[in-house]
Short mmCIF file of C-alpha atoms in Angstrom, two decimals:
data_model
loop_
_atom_site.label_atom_id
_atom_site.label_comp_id
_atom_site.label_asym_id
_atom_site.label_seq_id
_atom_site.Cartn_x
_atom_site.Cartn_y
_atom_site.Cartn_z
CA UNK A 1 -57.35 -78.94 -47.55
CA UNK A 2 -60.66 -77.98 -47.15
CA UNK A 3 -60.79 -75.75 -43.93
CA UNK A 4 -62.91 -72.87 -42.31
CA UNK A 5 -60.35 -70.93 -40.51
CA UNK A 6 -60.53 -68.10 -38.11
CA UNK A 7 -58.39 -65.24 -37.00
CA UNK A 8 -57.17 -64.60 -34.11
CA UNK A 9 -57.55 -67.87 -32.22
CA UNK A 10 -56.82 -66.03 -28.60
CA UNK A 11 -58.04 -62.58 -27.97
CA UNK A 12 -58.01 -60.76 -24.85
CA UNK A 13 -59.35 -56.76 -25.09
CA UNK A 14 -60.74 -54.02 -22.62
CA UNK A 15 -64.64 -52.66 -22.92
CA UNK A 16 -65.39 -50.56 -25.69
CA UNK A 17 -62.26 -50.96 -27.82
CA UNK A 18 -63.68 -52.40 -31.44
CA UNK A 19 -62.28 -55.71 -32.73
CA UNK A 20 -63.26 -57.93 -35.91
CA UNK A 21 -62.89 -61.77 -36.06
CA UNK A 22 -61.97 -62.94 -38.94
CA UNK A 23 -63.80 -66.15 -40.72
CA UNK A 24 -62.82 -67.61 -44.09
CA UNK A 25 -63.67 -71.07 -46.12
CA UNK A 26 -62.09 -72.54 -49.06
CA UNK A 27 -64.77 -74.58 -49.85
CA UNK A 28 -66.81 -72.53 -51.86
CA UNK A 29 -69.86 -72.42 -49.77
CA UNK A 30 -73.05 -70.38 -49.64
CA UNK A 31 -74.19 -70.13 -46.27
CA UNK A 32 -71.87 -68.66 -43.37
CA UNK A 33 -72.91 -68.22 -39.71
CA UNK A 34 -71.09 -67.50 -36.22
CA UNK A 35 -72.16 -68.99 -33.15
CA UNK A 36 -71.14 -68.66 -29.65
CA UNK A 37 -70.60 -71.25 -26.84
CA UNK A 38 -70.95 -70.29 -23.20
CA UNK A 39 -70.87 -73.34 -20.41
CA UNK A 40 -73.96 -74.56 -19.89
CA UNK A 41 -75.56 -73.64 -22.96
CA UNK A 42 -74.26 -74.55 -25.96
CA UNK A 43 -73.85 -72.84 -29.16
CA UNK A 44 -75.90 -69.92 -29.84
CA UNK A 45 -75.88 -68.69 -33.28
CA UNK A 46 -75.23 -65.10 -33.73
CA UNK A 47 -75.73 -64.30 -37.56
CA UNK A 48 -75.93 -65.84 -40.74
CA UNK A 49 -75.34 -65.47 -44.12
CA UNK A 50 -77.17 -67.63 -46.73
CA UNK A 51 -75.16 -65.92 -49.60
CA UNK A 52 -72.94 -62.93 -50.13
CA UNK A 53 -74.72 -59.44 -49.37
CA UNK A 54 -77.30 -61.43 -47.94
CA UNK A 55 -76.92 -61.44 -43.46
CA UNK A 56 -79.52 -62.13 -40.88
CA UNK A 57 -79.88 -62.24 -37.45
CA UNK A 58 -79.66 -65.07 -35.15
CA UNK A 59 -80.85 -65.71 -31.83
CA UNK A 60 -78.40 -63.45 -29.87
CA UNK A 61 -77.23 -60.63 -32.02
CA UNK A 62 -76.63 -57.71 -29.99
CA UNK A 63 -73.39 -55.68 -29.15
CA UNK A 64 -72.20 -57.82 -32.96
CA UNK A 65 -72.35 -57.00 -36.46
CA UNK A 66 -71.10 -58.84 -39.39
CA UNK A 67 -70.52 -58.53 -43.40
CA UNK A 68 -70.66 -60.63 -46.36
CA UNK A 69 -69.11 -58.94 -48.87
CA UNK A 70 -67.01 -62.03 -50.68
CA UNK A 71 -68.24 -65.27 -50.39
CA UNK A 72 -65.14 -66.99 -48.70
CA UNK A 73 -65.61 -64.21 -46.23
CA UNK A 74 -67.36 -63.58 -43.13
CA UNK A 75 -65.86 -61.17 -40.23
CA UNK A 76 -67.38 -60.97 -36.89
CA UNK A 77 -67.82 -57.46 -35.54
CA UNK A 78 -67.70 -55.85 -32.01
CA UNK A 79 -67.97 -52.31 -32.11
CA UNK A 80 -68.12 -51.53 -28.44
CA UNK A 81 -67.26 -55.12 -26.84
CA UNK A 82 -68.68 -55.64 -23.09
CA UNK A 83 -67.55 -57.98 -20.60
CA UNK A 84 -70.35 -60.14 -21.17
CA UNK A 85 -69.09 -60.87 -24.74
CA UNK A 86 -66.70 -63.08 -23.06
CA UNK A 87 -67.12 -66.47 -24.61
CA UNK A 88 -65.84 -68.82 -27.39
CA UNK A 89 -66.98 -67.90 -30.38
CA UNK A 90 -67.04 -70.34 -33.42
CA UNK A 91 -67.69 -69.76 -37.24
CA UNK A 92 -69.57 -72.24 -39.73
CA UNK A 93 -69.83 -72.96 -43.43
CA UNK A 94 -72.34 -75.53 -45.44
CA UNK A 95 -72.69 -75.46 -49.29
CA UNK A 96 -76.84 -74.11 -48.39
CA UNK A 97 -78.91 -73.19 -45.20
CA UNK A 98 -80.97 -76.78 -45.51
CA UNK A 99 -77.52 -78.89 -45.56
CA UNK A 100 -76.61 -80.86 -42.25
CA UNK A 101 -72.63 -80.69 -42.40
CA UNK A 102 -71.61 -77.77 -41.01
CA UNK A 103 -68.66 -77.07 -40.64
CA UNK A 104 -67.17 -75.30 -37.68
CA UNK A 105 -63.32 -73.31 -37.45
CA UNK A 106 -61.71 -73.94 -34.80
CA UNK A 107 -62.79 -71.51 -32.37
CA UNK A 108 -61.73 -68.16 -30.89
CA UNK A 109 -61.57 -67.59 -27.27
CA UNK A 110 -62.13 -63.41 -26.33
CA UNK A 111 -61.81 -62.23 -22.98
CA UNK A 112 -63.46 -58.41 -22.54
CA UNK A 113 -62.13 -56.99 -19.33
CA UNK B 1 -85.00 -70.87 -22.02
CA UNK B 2 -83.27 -73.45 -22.97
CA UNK B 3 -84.84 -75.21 -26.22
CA UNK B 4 -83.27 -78.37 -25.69
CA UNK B 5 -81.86 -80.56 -22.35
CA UNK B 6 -79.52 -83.01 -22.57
CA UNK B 7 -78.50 -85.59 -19.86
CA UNK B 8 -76.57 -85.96 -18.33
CA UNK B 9 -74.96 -83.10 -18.21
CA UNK B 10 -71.33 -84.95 -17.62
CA UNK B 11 -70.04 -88.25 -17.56
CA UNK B 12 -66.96 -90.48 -16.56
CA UNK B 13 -66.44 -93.83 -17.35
CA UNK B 14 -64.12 -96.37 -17.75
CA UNK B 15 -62.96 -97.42 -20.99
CA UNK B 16 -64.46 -100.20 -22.54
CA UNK B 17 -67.99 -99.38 -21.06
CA UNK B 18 -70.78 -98.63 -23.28
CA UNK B 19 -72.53 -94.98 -22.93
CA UNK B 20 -75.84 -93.61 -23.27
CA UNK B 21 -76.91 -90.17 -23.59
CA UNK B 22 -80.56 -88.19 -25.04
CA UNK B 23 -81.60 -85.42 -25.79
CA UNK B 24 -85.11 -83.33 -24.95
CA UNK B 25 -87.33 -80.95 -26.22
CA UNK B 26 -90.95 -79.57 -25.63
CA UNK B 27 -91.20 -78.99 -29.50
CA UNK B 28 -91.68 -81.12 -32.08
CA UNK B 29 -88.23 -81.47 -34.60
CA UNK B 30 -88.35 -82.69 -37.92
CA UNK B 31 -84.30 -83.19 -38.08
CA UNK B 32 -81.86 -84.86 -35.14
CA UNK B 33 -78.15 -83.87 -35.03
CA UNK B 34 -75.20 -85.03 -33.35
CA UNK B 35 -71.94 -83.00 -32.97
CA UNK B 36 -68.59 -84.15 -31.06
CA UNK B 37 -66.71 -81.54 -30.48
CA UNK B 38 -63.20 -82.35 -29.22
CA UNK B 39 -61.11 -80.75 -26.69
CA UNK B 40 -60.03 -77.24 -28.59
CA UNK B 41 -61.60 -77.70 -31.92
CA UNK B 42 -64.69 -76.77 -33.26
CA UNK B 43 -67.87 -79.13 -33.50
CA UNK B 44 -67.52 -82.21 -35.61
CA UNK B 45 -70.99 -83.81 -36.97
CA UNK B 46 -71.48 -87.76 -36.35
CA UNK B 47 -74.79 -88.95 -37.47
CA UNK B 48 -77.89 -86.87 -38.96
CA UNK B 49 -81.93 -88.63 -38.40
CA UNK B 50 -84.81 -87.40 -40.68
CA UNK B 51 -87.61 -89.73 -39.41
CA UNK B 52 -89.36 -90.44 -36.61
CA UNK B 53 -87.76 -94.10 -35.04
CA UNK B 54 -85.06 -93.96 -37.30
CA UNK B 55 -81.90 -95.55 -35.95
CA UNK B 56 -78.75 -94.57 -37.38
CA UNK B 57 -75.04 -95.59 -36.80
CA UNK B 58 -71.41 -94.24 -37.62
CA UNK B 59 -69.09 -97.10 -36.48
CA UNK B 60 -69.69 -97.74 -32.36
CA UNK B 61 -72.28 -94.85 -32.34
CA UNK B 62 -75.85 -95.31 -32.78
CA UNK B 63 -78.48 -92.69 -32.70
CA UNK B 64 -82.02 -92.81 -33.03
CA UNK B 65 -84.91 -90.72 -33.53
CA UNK B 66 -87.24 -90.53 -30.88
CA UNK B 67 -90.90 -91.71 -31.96
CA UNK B 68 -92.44 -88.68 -30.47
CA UNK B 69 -90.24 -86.64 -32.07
CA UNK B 70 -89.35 -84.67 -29.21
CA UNK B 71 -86.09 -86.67 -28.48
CA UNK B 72 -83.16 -88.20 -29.61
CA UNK B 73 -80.57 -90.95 -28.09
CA UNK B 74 -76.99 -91.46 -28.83
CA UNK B 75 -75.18 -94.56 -27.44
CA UNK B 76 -71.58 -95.47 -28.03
CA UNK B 77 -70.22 -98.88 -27.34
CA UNK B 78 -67.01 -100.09 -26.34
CA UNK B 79 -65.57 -96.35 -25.54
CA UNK B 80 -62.03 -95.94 -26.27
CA UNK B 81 -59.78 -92.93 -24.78
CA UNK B 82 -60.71 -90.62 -27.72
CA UNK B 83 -64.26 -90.67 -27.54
CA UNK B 84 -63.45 -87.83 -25.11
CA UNK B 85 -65.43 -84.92 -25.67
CA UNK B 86 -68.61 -82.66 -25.82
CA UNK B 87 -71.56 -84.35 -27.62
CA UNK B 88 -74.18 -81.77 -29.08
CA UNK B 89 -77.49 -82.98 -29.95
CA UNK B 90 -78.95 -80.74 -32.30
CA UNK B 91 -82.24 -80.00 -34.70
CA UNK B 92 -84.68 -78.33 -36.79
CA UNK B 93 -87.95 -77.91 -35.00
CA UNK B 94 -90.83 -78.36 -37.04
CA UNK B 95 -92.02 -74.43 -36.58
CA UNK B 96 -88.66 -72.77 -37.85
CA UNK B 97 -87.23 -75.68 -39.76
CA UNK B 98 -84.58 -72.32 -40.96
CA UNK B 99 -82.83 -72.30 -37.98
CA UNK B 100 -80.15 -75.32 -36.52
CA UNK B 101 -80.85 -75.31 -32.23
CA UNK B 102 -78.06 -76.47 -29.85
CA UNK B 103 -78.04 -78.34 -26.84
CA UNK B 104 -76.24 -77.39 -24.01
CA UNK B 105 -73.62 -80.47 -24.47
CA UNK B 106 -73.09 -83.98 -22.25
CA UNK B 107 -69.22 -83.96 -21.14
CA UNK B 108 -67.73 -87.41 -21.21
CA UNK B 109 -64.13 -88.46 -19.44
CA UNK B 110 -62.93 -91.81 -20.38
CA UNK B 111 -60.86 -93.13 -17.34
CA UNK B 112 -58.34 -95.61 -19.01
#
């Protein structure tokens, strides 16, 4: 089944204590990006990837980092996570930037206390 | 700032009743999206517009393309319990066609 999945689905962590999110996709697809989604306004895209080794920023990158290092794979980094990182945090695939369908994983949900 | 408003920001309704929803923007966008995004799950696209007063549907939902190009409409008729959801507009503005911009969501409740 063709699926973007992402790891964990829950996460709840204290300030400064690293974490990675993991994204995959079996669907063979060039362009990866992570967005987040905060009430009120939407999803905000963090970074993307239009192929592997190849990452740029979105519109709200700080306090994140990511890697493209396979092409089925794209982690999501906090190295020092702050409360305000708190949010719902989604990952995308498309076969190229310029294609409509994205598609999303199903979400995971971080609480920084 | 927020690129793009949508209203309203949250709906209920009873089922059966048709719905109408649009989306805003100050800029001008050369693509229209519209995501569902179901309770839990990750953002589902529904119908993609290219053109300026293009009207597009996907079953009960019809979209169209505002002629200014600074807006968008969704409508769904006949809603049915699992049209429950958050509806994204989305787009490409014409100055950074590279980048895919989010609304802040319409919330809609289906009373049965």
């Amino acid at each position: 089944e063709a699926q973007v999945t992402q790891n964990p689905r829950y996460l709840i962590t204290v300030t400064g204590k690293k974490l990675t999110v993991t994204c995959s996709q079996n669907m063979n697809h060039e362009y990866m990006s992570w967005y987040r989604q905060d009430p009120g306004l939407g999803l905000r895209q963090i970074y993307y990837s239009m192929n592997v080794e190849v990452t740029d920023k979105g519109d709200v990158p700080e306090g994140y980092k990511v890697s493209r290092k396979e092409k089925r794979n794209f982690p999501l980094i906090l190295e020092s996570p702050s409360p305000n990182q708190t949010s719902l945090y989604f990952c995308a695939s498309s076969p190229g930037q310029y294609q409509e369908t994205q598609y999303f994983g199903p979400g995971t949900r971080l609480l920084v206390l | 700032g927020q690129q793009l408003n949508q209203s309203p920001q949250s709906m209920f309704i009873q089922e059966g009743e048709d719905v109408s929803m649009n989306c805003t923007s100050s800029s001008i966008f050369n693509t229209w999206l519209w995501y569902k995004q179901d309770p839990g799950e990750g953002p589902v696209l529904l119908i993609a517009l290219y053109k300026a007063g293009e009207l597009t549907s996907n079953g009960r939902l019809t979209a169209q393309f505002g002629i200014t190009r600074k807006d968008s409409f969704l409508n769904i008729s006949a809603s049915i319990p699992s049209d429950v959801g958050i509806y994204f507009c989305a787009g490409r503005k014409k100055t950074s066609y590279d980048k895919v911009i989010f609304g802040p969501g319409t919330s809609l409740s289906v009373i049965p």
